[in-house]
Amino acid sequence: MTLKAREQQGAAPANPVFEALPERFEFAREEEIVLQRWRDCDAFQESMRRSRKANLPLYTFYDGPPFATGMPHYGHILAGTIKDVVTRYAHQSGHHVERRFGWDCHGLPIEYAIDKKLGITSKEQHLAMGIPAYNKECRSIVQKYASEWRYVTERYGRWIDMDNDWKTMNPTFMESVWWVFKSMYDKGLVYQGFKVMPYSTACHTPLSNFEKGQNYKEVADPAVVASFPIVNADPNSPLHGASLLAFTTTPWTLPSNLALCVNANMTYSVIRDNASGALWVCGSNTILKEVYGKAKVEAGKEPYSVVATMPGSDLVGLQYEPIFDYFAGSPLAAKAFVVVSDDYVQEESGTGIVHQAPAFGEDDYRVCLDHGIIQRGPGLICPVDESGRFTSNVPDFAGRYVKEADRDIIRALRKRGRIVRDYQKKHDYPHCWRSDTPLIYKAVPSWFVNVPKIRDRLLQCNEQTYWVPAYVKERRFHNWLMDARDWSVSRTRYWGTPLPIWISDDGDEIVVIGSIAELQERSGRAEPITDLHREFVDEITIPSSKGKGVLRRVEDVFDCWFESGSMPYASRHYPFENADEFERGFPADFIAEGLDQTRGWFYTLMVVSVALFDKPPFQNLICNGLVLAEDGKKMSKSLNNYPDPMLVMNTHGADAMRLYLINSPVVRADSLKFSEAGVRDVVKDVFVPWSNTLRLFISQARRRALKDGTTFKANPDVFNRTDNVMDKWILSSLQTLIAGFRKEMNLYELAKVVPHLVGFIDKLSLWYVRFNKLRIKGDAGPEACEASLCTLYHVLLSMARLMAPFTPFLADTMYYYLKPALPQEQQEDTVHFDMVPDVDESSRDESIERAVAAMQLVVETGRTARDQASVSLRIPLPKCIVVTSSRELISYVEPLSDYIVEQLNVQSVEFSDAVSDYISVSLEPDNRRLGKRLGKHRPAVVAALKAMSHSDVVKFRQDGVARIGEFDITIEDVIVQTTFIGDAKQFVSHSAGEVVVIISREPDDACVRLGQARTLVAHVQGLRKQALLTIEDEVRIFADYGAGSATSRFIRDHRDYVESSLKVAIEPMAELSPEAHIVADDRKEVVPGESIRVVIARR
């Protein structure tokens, strides 16, 4: 009964239950609608209130804090998406998951931005400005982009609390950092030292070794081989009149040279340069390469001759002429300008003689200290200031930045005849991770955490953690811990948490403070201490307990990585507050960040946690790789080589970007070359089929309601008792998906989950819907229609719940349109209040899944075979033969032959296991696999393979391996070739695995007429679509074609099919009224040489 007829008979108004979908899904626009619904119901906080009220098990998550000094980029969005997927799943699998956003507020990123803004380049400028004014400037930009971060974070669907956030600059956070440091100090893990460290001249501060490792770049530096004349060689020695040759890529360190180092066990040569007659000393194996820059020369044309050879031990104790005389008379250099020995000198590079500038090299410092050339402590020749400029101690280059002075130093030495060779050398060199400027090595005083002291426990605790991918933990992070060095935690800066160390003027008395209350008490200060930044605590003194006057705070602040490594405690103001809450949730269940954090946040978290609690700080970790530009280069604003993330989200939708990122190698720590086309493909290949399946369901459910008043309600009893194979298959496949989904999500294997989810959408749209359209549309009867619609509804609703962590917007849109069929008490404001479905084992049937998989193989193989016939898929072909040696496969597929007939559009299908009646099988060796392995035996093995009978090949394929001579040949070692031996003029064939499908090449007349009827139906449906008609629009269809024509014959023969497919009768054109509301009028040549006119008019 039509809607109009129901109204004319006075029937009750139909209730379609479901809201009609928009004509076209604009996914990005739908996401904005979902966002507003979330805001209206305060969705995230409401979900938190519910899980808290239900007293669900706690799931702890730590968020790695970003700096808010720049806009979020794809790396942030990737890491945020991973965290959101995992924490949404944790919540939807029955946990209370607190998600608080955190901010890194201190340190070099902030100070460097202020220095650039104010044009500050030296420590003197900082002090002239004053710490209070400087820190006020820093505070002002800490949250410069906070609102943009909030907007972007919300826009890509991440649920995290940005109102109840934590900041490293909050006094409560800083106080807990003090407690962490004091706890380490009390355990004997903190000491003050004077070491050569990576030093940022742009930021005027030392960096830790793991910070140094974060930003290596390939650069071309000046490399020189310089000469150092020996001054105390015996006149009778071959060394008399010779010069030692040393190699360096840092010519700016030569003015600070205090020694030369050789390896006592290496062999050295005294050589005479044939061009100049000069005598030089260098490692015997490096002469051509480093001294002359040549790999080899022809015999007899050597540019030098060897005068003598000797062990390096013979060179130890030699004195040489200083290359510069700036410190020749200094008491600090009284024991300098001498040759010493150490095993770190190797012959693989350089000249085998290393110049020593102890203020600017770790090994240099150690070697010179071991040989008494320098003394431990700050009394060291170091003519470079905080900005990396030469001091007045080097008058020729005073005020010059050291790297810029390289060329002039080389030029000065060349004038004095001290340069033997100079050239540009490409090598990887560390740069400041904040300012992107080259680091230097410089001796500075610092406070250190003695990490090697707890190295064994770090390695043991690392073994207790679970990482995805595992190799990052087992190799990269393990190796980093194995080589862990002392961690310099102090920075000579201003905007940061001050080190809580008060020290007497003579350095003998040290007090480390662990809380505001302790500082208040020890200092005797009356006014309350409300802030811990330098401008508030620098002037506070502590009376000496040893009669040494007062103790003053050291000037340093903490490395900001120490603060972020302390976040599990400081973010909760532990131990001063929230102790029970912290202890219940420590260690964290989950953290995630990028691969670079193996030397950053992952490392500092582990060091602090093991130092304090002797346990790892987290249990599970996902490590993502780097998102690169599409050209494989680093994303760069200046190169403009990547699309704006907001533009991508507003064009294709955030869900598409999320799924693109999660379903890529980047979630397994590999790199991803970001492509907007890849995001677009997610929409085309996943979202469009998924939403079209929803559209089909909604339209057919509404059609039933509007046509005959059948209101759809979710009824599990209907789909649970269905006897339809495809219903059972999709329901079983759903349960298999849920089981795998839960397993892999519990293992944090996101990269394995998404392909299964996407694959299931393909199963649903390409197989279930295609095989069941007649049932879904009601053409197979009301009961079949109800069973298929109930099945489809259950699957769509389950998919909305499963996809919710990955595509939170589209999943919620799906749920919004589906939920009206649920009982009122089960309807939620958002799918994210629902739990992930549990596995229903009663719906699983592996035999049905295997049977349909076999049928799919036959259909896909048959489609490929049909393509060879070059006949439209709408035209049936007479016959299909499925050939396989597997009786088991036939037993699976034969009961499903109706589906094969329908999908391949053939009149009949036969099955046969008599393979040799239809095809011949031969084997060809895979030369790439077998070539080297067989060697001279290859001809014999190839002959044996080709001589195999059909039954031999069948057995080989079944067993997977065959013994030929002395070799075990696997089925992967060969290429199986099948050849159809039937009539190729009548049939086409194609094989896949152990299945061959043979199909008639030409249709008969009856097949042609049925194909023409199907073409007409497709044409009319296309006209309906062009006219923007919906399934609910009532129309009349008129056709004009010649009586007695071939067109009239196919319409006569197949009128029932055409009219049932169109759900409306075909009327003669003569009955078209002049007043009719025509919406489509077109001609189509269905039969060659004949045209049919079709007119569609609204009823």
Short mmCIF file of C-alpha atoms in Angstrom, two decimals, residues 655-968:
data_model
loop_
_atom_site.label_atom_id
_atom_site.label_comp_id
_atom_site.label_asym_id
_atom_site.label_seq_id
_atom_site.Cartn_x
_atom_site.Cartn_y
_atom_site.Cartn_z
CA ASP A 655 38.27 11.01 11.05
CA ALA A 656 39.79 10.45 7.62
CA MET A 657 43.08 11.94 8.78
CA ARG A 658 43.00 9.89 12.00
CA LEU A 659 42.38 6.63 10.18
CA TYR A 660 45.00 7.44 7.54
CA LEU A 661 47.62 8.04 10.23
CA ILE A 662 46.68 5.05 12.39
CA ASN A 663 46.53 2.68 9.42
CA SER A 664 50.11 3.45 8.36
CA PRO A 665 53.66 2.33 9.21
CA VAL A 666 54.08 5.38 11.45
CA VAL A 667 52.33 3.62 14.36
CA ARG A 668 55.12 1.05 14.30
CA ALA A 669 57.90 3.65 14.58
CA ASP A 670 58.52 3.83 10.81
CA SER A 671 58.34 7.07 8.85
CA LEU A 672 55.29 8.18 6.89
CA LYS A 673 55.42 10.39 3.82
CA PHE A 674 52.21 12.29 4.41
CA SER A 675 49.93 12.47 1.40
CA GLU A 676 46.63 14.34 1.31
CA ALA A 677 45.58 11.91 -1.42
CA GLY A 678 45.89 9.14 1.17
CA VAL A 679 43.41 10.96 3.42
CA ARG A 680 41.08 11.44 0.45
CA ASP A 681 41.30 7.71 -0.30
CA VAL A 682 40.12 6.88 3.22
CA VAL A 683 36.94 8.84 2.49
CA LYS A 684 36.47 7.17 -0.89
CA ASP A 685 37.39 3.61 0.06
CA VAL A 686 36.11 3.38 3.64
CA PHE A 687 33.70 6.14 4.63
CA VAL A 688 31.64 6.28 1.44
CA PRO A 689 30.93 2.50 1.35
CA TRP A 690 30.23 2.49 5.10
CA SER A 691 27.85 5.45 4.92
CA ASN A 692 26.20 4.04 1.77
CA THR A 693 25.42 0.88 3.69
CA LEU A 694 23.80 2.99 6.40
CA ARG A 695 21.89 4.91 3.71
CA LEU A 696 20.60 1.66 2.22
CA PHE A 697 19.41 0.45 5.61
CA ILE A 698 17.73 3.73 6.56
CA SER A 699 16.02 4.13 3.18
CA GLN A 700 14.64 0.58 3.20
CA ALA A 701 13.51 0.79 6.83
CA ARG A 702 11.74 4.07 6.03
CA ARG A 703 10.26 2.58 2.84
CA ARG A 704 8.67 -0.26 4.80
CA ALA A 705 7.28 2.15 7.36
CA LEU A 706 5.89 4.55 4.79
CA LYS A 707 4.60 1.81 2.49
CA ASP A 708 2.84 -0.56 4.84
CA GLY A 709 3.25 0.92 8.31
CA THR A 710 5.87 -1.60 9.49
CA THR A 711 7.87 0.23 12.13
CA PHE A 712 11.41 -1.09 12.55
CA LYS A 713 12.56 -2.00 16.04
CA ALA A 714 15.85 -3.54 17.05
CA ASN A 715 14.98 -7.17 17.74
CA PRO A 716 17.86 -9.58 18.44
CA ASP A 717 15.47 -12.56 18.30
CA VAL A 718 14.93 -11.97 14.60
CA PHE A 719 18.56 -12.11 13.51
CA ASN A 720 19.42 -14.78 16.07
CA ARG A 721 16.93 -17.21 14.51
CA THR A 722 17.71 -16.39 10.85
CA ASP A 723 18.53 -19.37 8.66
CA ASN A 724 19.98 -17.34 5.81
CA VAL A 725 23.60 -18.26 5.10
CA MET A 726 24.74 -14.71 4.42
CA ASP A 727 23.07 -13.43 7.60
CA LYS A 728 24.84 -16.13 9.59
CA TRP A 729 28.10 -15.40 7.79
CA ILE A 730 28.14 -11.67 8.49
CA LEU A 731 27.06 -12.23 12.11
CA SER A 732 29.80 -14.82 12.61
CA SER A 733 32.35 -12.60 10.87
CA LEU A 734 31.34 -9.78 13.20
CA GLN A 735 32.07 -11.89 16.26
CA THR A 736 35.42 -12.96 14.80
CA LEU A 737 36.17 -9.27 14.22
CA ILE A 738 35.21 -8.38 17.81
CA ALA A 739 37.41 -11.17 19.22
CA GLY A 740 40.39 -10.04 17.15
CA PHE A 741 39.66 -6.39 17.90
CA ARG A 742 39.75 -6.94 21.66
CA LYS A 743 42.85 -9.15 21.46
CA GLU A 744 44.90 -6.70 19.39
CA MET A 745 43.68 -3.61 21.24
CA ASN A 746 44.68 -5.24 24.53
CA LEU A 747 48.11 -5.75 22.97
CA TYR A 748 48.19 -2.12 21.76
CA GLU A 749 48.65 -3.34 18.19
CA LEU A 750 46.71 -0.53 16.51
CA ALA A 751 48.37 -1.26 13.18
CA LYS A 752 46.82 -4.75 13.19
CA VAL A 753 43.35 -3.62 14.24
CA VAL A 754 42.52 -1.07 11.55
CA PRO A 755 43.03 -3.38 8.52
CA HIS A 756 40.51 -5.81 10.04
CA LEU A 757 37.98 -3.04 10.66
CA VAL A 758 38.39 -1.68 7.14
CA GLY A 759 38.27 -5.21 5.72
CA PHE A 760 35.01 -5.88 7.53
CA ILE A 761 33.45 -2.76 6.02
CA ASP A 762 34.40 -4.23 2.64
CA LYS A 763 32.75 -7.52 3.62
CA LEU A 764 29.63 -5.69 4.65
CA SER A 765 29.29 -3.38 1.65
CA LEU A 766 30.82 -5.45 -1.15
CA TRP A 767 29.58 -8.89 -0.15
CA TYR A 768 26.74 -8.94 2.36
CA VAL A 769 24.80 -6.01 0.92
CA ARG A 770 25.43 -7.00 -2.70
CA PHE A 771 24.31 -10.59 -2.05
CA ASN A 772 21.23 -9.49 -0.09
CA LYS A 773 19.85 -6.45 -1.89
CA LEU A 774 16.69 -8.27 -2.94
CA ARG A 775 16.02 -9.37 0.65
CA ILE A 776 16.85 -5.92 2.06
CA LYS A 777 14.54 -4.25 -0.46
CA GLY A 778 11.69 -6.62 0.36
CA ASP A 779 11.68 -8.46 -2.97
CA ALA A 780 12.16 -11.84 -1.25
CA GLY A 781 9.18 -11.47 1.08
CA PRO A 782 8.49 -9.64 4.37
CA GLU A 783 10.14 -12.20 6.64
CA ALA A 784 13.36 -12.25 4.65
CA CYS A 785 13.30 -8.45 4.55
CA GLU A 786 12.89 -8.21 8.33
CA ALA A 787 15.69 -10.75 8.96
CA SER A 788 18.12 -8.97 6.65
CA LEU A 789 17.27 -5.51 8.03
CA CYS A 790 17.63 -6.69 11.64
CA THR A 791 20.94 -8.34 10.78
CA LEU A 792 22.19 -5.25 8.98
CA TYR A 793 21.06 -3.00 11.84
CA HIS A 794 22.87 -5.09 14.44
CA VAL A 795 26.07 -5.13 12.37
CA LEU A 796 25.96 -1.37 11.70
CA LEU A 797 25.34 -0.58 15.37
CA SER A 798 28.18 -2.90 16.44
CA MET A 799 30.51 -1.30 13.90
CA ALA A 800 29.67 2.16 15.24
CA ARG A 801 30.77 0.97 18.69
CA LEU A 802 33.92 -0.73 17.40
CA MET A 803 34.99 2.19 15.23
CA ALA A 804 34.26 4.77 17.94
CA PRO A 805 37.86 4.96 19.26
CA PHE A 806 39.27 5.36 15.75
CA THR A 807 36.67 7.50 13.97
CA PRO A 808 34.79 9.13 16.84
CA PHE A 809 32.80 11.53 14.63
CA LEU A 810 31.52 9.16 11.95
CA ALA A 811 30.86 6.43 14.49
CA ASP A 812 28.73 8.89 16.45
CA THR A 813 26.93 10.01 13.29
CA MET A 814 26.11 6.37 12.55
CA TYR A 815 24.89 5.88 16.09
CA TYR A 816 22.78 9.05 15.94
CA TYR A 817 20.85 7.75 12.92
CA LEU A 818 20.56 4.18 14.27
CA LYS A 819 19.69 4.69 17.94
CA PRO A 820 15.96 5.56 17.50
CA ALA A 821 15.26 1.84 16.97
CA LEU A 822 16.71 0.98 20.38
CA PRO A 823 14.52 0.81 23.49
CA GLN A 824 14.34 4.28 25.02
CA GLU A 825 16.33 3.28 28.10
CA GLN A 826 19.24 2.08 25.90
CA GLN A 827 19.51 5.25 23.83
CA GLU A 828 22.54 7.36 24.74
CA ASP A 829 23.52 10.90 23.79
CA THR A 830 26.62 9.53 22.12
CA VAL A 831 28.06 6.18 21.14
CA HIS A 832 31.02 6.98 23.38
CA PHE A 833 28.86 6.27 26.43
CA ASP A 834 28.41 2.70 25.16
CA MET A 835 30.83 -0.11 25.81
CA VAL A 836 32.72 -2.04 23.15
CA PRO A 837 30.70 -5.19 22.28
CA ASP A 838 31.63 -8.46 23.93
CA VAL A 839 32.16 -11.57 21.83
CA ASP A 840 28.97 -13.64 21.37
CA GLU A 841 30.34 -17.13 20.82
CA SER A 842 26.86 -18.45 20.04
CA SER A 843 26.90 -16.45 16.79
CA ARG A 844 30.29 -17.73 15.65
CA ASP A 845 30.37 -20.45 13.03
CA GLU A 846 33.78 -21.09 11.54
CA SER A 847 32.43 -23.53 8.97
CA ILE A 848 30.16 -20.87 7.49
CA GLU A 849 33.04 -18.39 7.41
CA ARG A 850 35.20 -20.94 5.60
CA ALA A 851 32.39 -21.77 3.16
CA VAL A 852 31.73 -18.15 2.26
CA ALA A 853 35.46 -17.48 1.96
CA ALA A 854 35.66 -20.35 -0.53
CA MET A 855 32.64 -19.00 -2.40
CA GLN A 856 34.24 -15.52 -2.49
CA LEU A 857 37.36 -17.07 -4.01
CA VAL A 858 35.24 -18.69 -6.72
CA VAL A 859 33.32 -15.47 -7.42
CA GLU A 860 36.46 -13.30 -7.60
CA THR A 861 38.19 -15.85 -9.85
CA GLY A 862 35.06 -16.06 -11.99
CA ARG A 863 34.85 -12.29 -12.33
CA THR A 864 38.41 -12.22 -13.65
CA ALA A 865 37.55 -14.99 -16.09
CA ARG A 866 34.40 -13.13 -17.19
CA ASP A 867 36.39 -9.99 -17.88
CA GLN A 868 38.21 -11.95 -20.60
CA ALA A 869 34.90 -12.60 -22.39
CA SER A 870 34.38 -8.84 -22.92
CA VAL A 871 30.65 -9.23 -22.30
CA SER A 872 28.76 -6.76 -20.11
CA LEU A 873 28.19 -8.08 -16.61
CA ARG A 874 24.47 -7.31 -17.06
CA ILE A 875 24.23 -9.94 -19.81
CA PRO A 876 24.04 -13.49 -18.45
CA LEU A 877 26.33 -16.18 -19.83
CA PRO A 878 25.11 -19.76 -20.17
CA LYS A 879 27.52 -21.78 -18.10
CA CYS A 880 30.17 -21.76 -15.36
CA ILE A 881 32.34 -24.71 -14.32
CA VAL A 882 34.26 -24.63 -11.02
CA VAL A 883 37.23 -27.00 -11.12
CA THR A 884 39.31 -27.93 -8.06
CA SER A 885 41.06 -30.97 -6.70
CA SER A 886 39.74 -30.14 -3.23
CA ARG A 887 36.57 -32.04 -2.46
CA GLU A 888 36.39 -30.11 0.79
CA LEU A 889 36.23 -26.82 -1.09
CA ILE A 890 33.48 -28.17 -3.33
CA SER A 891 31.52 -29.31 -0.28
CA TYR A 892 31.72 -25.75 1.06
CA VAL A 893 30.84 -24.00 -2.17
CA GLU A 894 28.24 -26.25 -3.80
CA PRO A 895 25.43 -25.35 -1.36
CA LEU A 896 26.11 -21.68 -2.18
CA SER A 897 25.86 -22.13 -5.94
CA ASP A 898 22.86 -19.78 -6.21
CA TYR A 899 25.07 -16.92 -5.05
CA ILE A 900 27.70 -17.83 -7.65
CA VAL A 901 25.05 -17.88 -10.37
CA GLU A 902 23.78 -14.47 -9.27
CA GLN A 903 27.16 -12.79 -8.82
CA LEU A 904 28.75 -14.12 -11.99
CA ASN A 905 25.48 -13.67 -13.89
CA VAL A 906 25.48 -17.16 -15.40
CA GLN A 907 22.57 -19.48 -16.10
CA SER A 908 24.09 -22.51 -14.39
CA VAL A 909 27.14 -23.66 -12.43
CA GLU A 910 28.82 -27.06 -12.29
CA PHE A 911 31.51 -28.38 -9.96
CA SER A 912 34.22 -30.89 -10.81
CA ASP A 913 37.29 -32.36 -9.13
CA ALA A 914 38.46 -33.97 -12.37
CA VAL A 915 41.09 -31.31 -12.84
CA SER A 916 43.00 -33.09 -15.57
CA ASP A 917 39.86 -33.11 -17.76
CA TYR A 918 39.98 -29.33 -17.97
CA ILE A 919 43.48 -28.06 -17.34
CA SER A 920 47.11 -29.05 -17.49
CA VAL A 921 49.43 -28.01 -14.68
CA SER A 922 53.16 -27.38 -15.00
CA LEU A 923 55.88 -26.00 -12.77
CA GLU A 924 58.48 -23.37 -13.53
CA PRO A 925 61.31 -22.68 -11.08
CA ASP A 926 61.41 -19.27 -9.46
CA ASN A 927 64.94 -18.32 -10.51
CA ARG A 928 65.18 -15.51 -7.94
CA ARG A 929 64.74 -18.03 -5.15
CA LEU A 930 66.48 -21.07 -6.58
CA GLY A 931 69.26 -19.67 -8.77
CA LYS A 932 72.13 -19.41 -6.29
CA ARG A 933 70.88 -22.22 -4.09
CA LEU A 934 70.96 -24.94 -6.77
CA GLY A 935 74.18 -23.95 -8.48
CA LYS A 936 75.32 -26.60 -10.96
CA HIS A 937 72.35 -28.83 -10.01
CA ARG A 938 69.83 -26.37 -11.42
CA PRO A 939 69.33 -28.03 -14.85
CA ALA A 940 68.56 -31.41 -13.25
CA VAL A 941 66.12 -29.96 -10.73
CA VAL A 942 64.36 -27.87 -13.40
CA ALA A 943 64.00 -30.96 -15.60
CA ALA A 944 62.53 -32.95 -12.70
CA LEU A 945 60.04 -30.17 -11.95
CA LYS A 946 58.88 -29.97 -15.55
CA ALA A 947 58.59 -33.76 -15.76
CA MET A 948 56.11 -33.95 -12.86
CA SER A 949 52.76 -35.48 -13.74
CA HIS A 950 49.48 -33.78 -12.94
CA SER A 951 48.98 -35.96 -9.84
CA ASP A 952 52.56 -35.24 -8.73
CA VAL A 953 51.91 -31.51 -8.96
CA VAL A 954 48.64 -31.86 -7.03
CA LYS A 955 50.44 -33.76 -4.26
CA PHE A 956 53.28 -31.20 -4.27
CA ARG A 957 50.77 -28.38 -3.80
CA GLN A 958 49.04 -30.26 -0.99
CA ASP A 959 52.27 -31.15 0.84
CA GLY A 960 53.95 -27.81 0.18
CA VAL A 961 57.34 -29.46 -0.37
CA ALA A 962 58.92 -32.05 -2.68
CA ARG A 963 62.28 -33.83 -2.45
CA ILE A 964 64.23 -33.59 -5.70
CA GLY A 965 67.69 -35.10 -5.51
CA GLU A 966 69.35 -33.64 -2.45
CA PHE A 967 67.11 -30.59 -2.34
CA ASP A 968 63.83 -29.88 -0.56
#
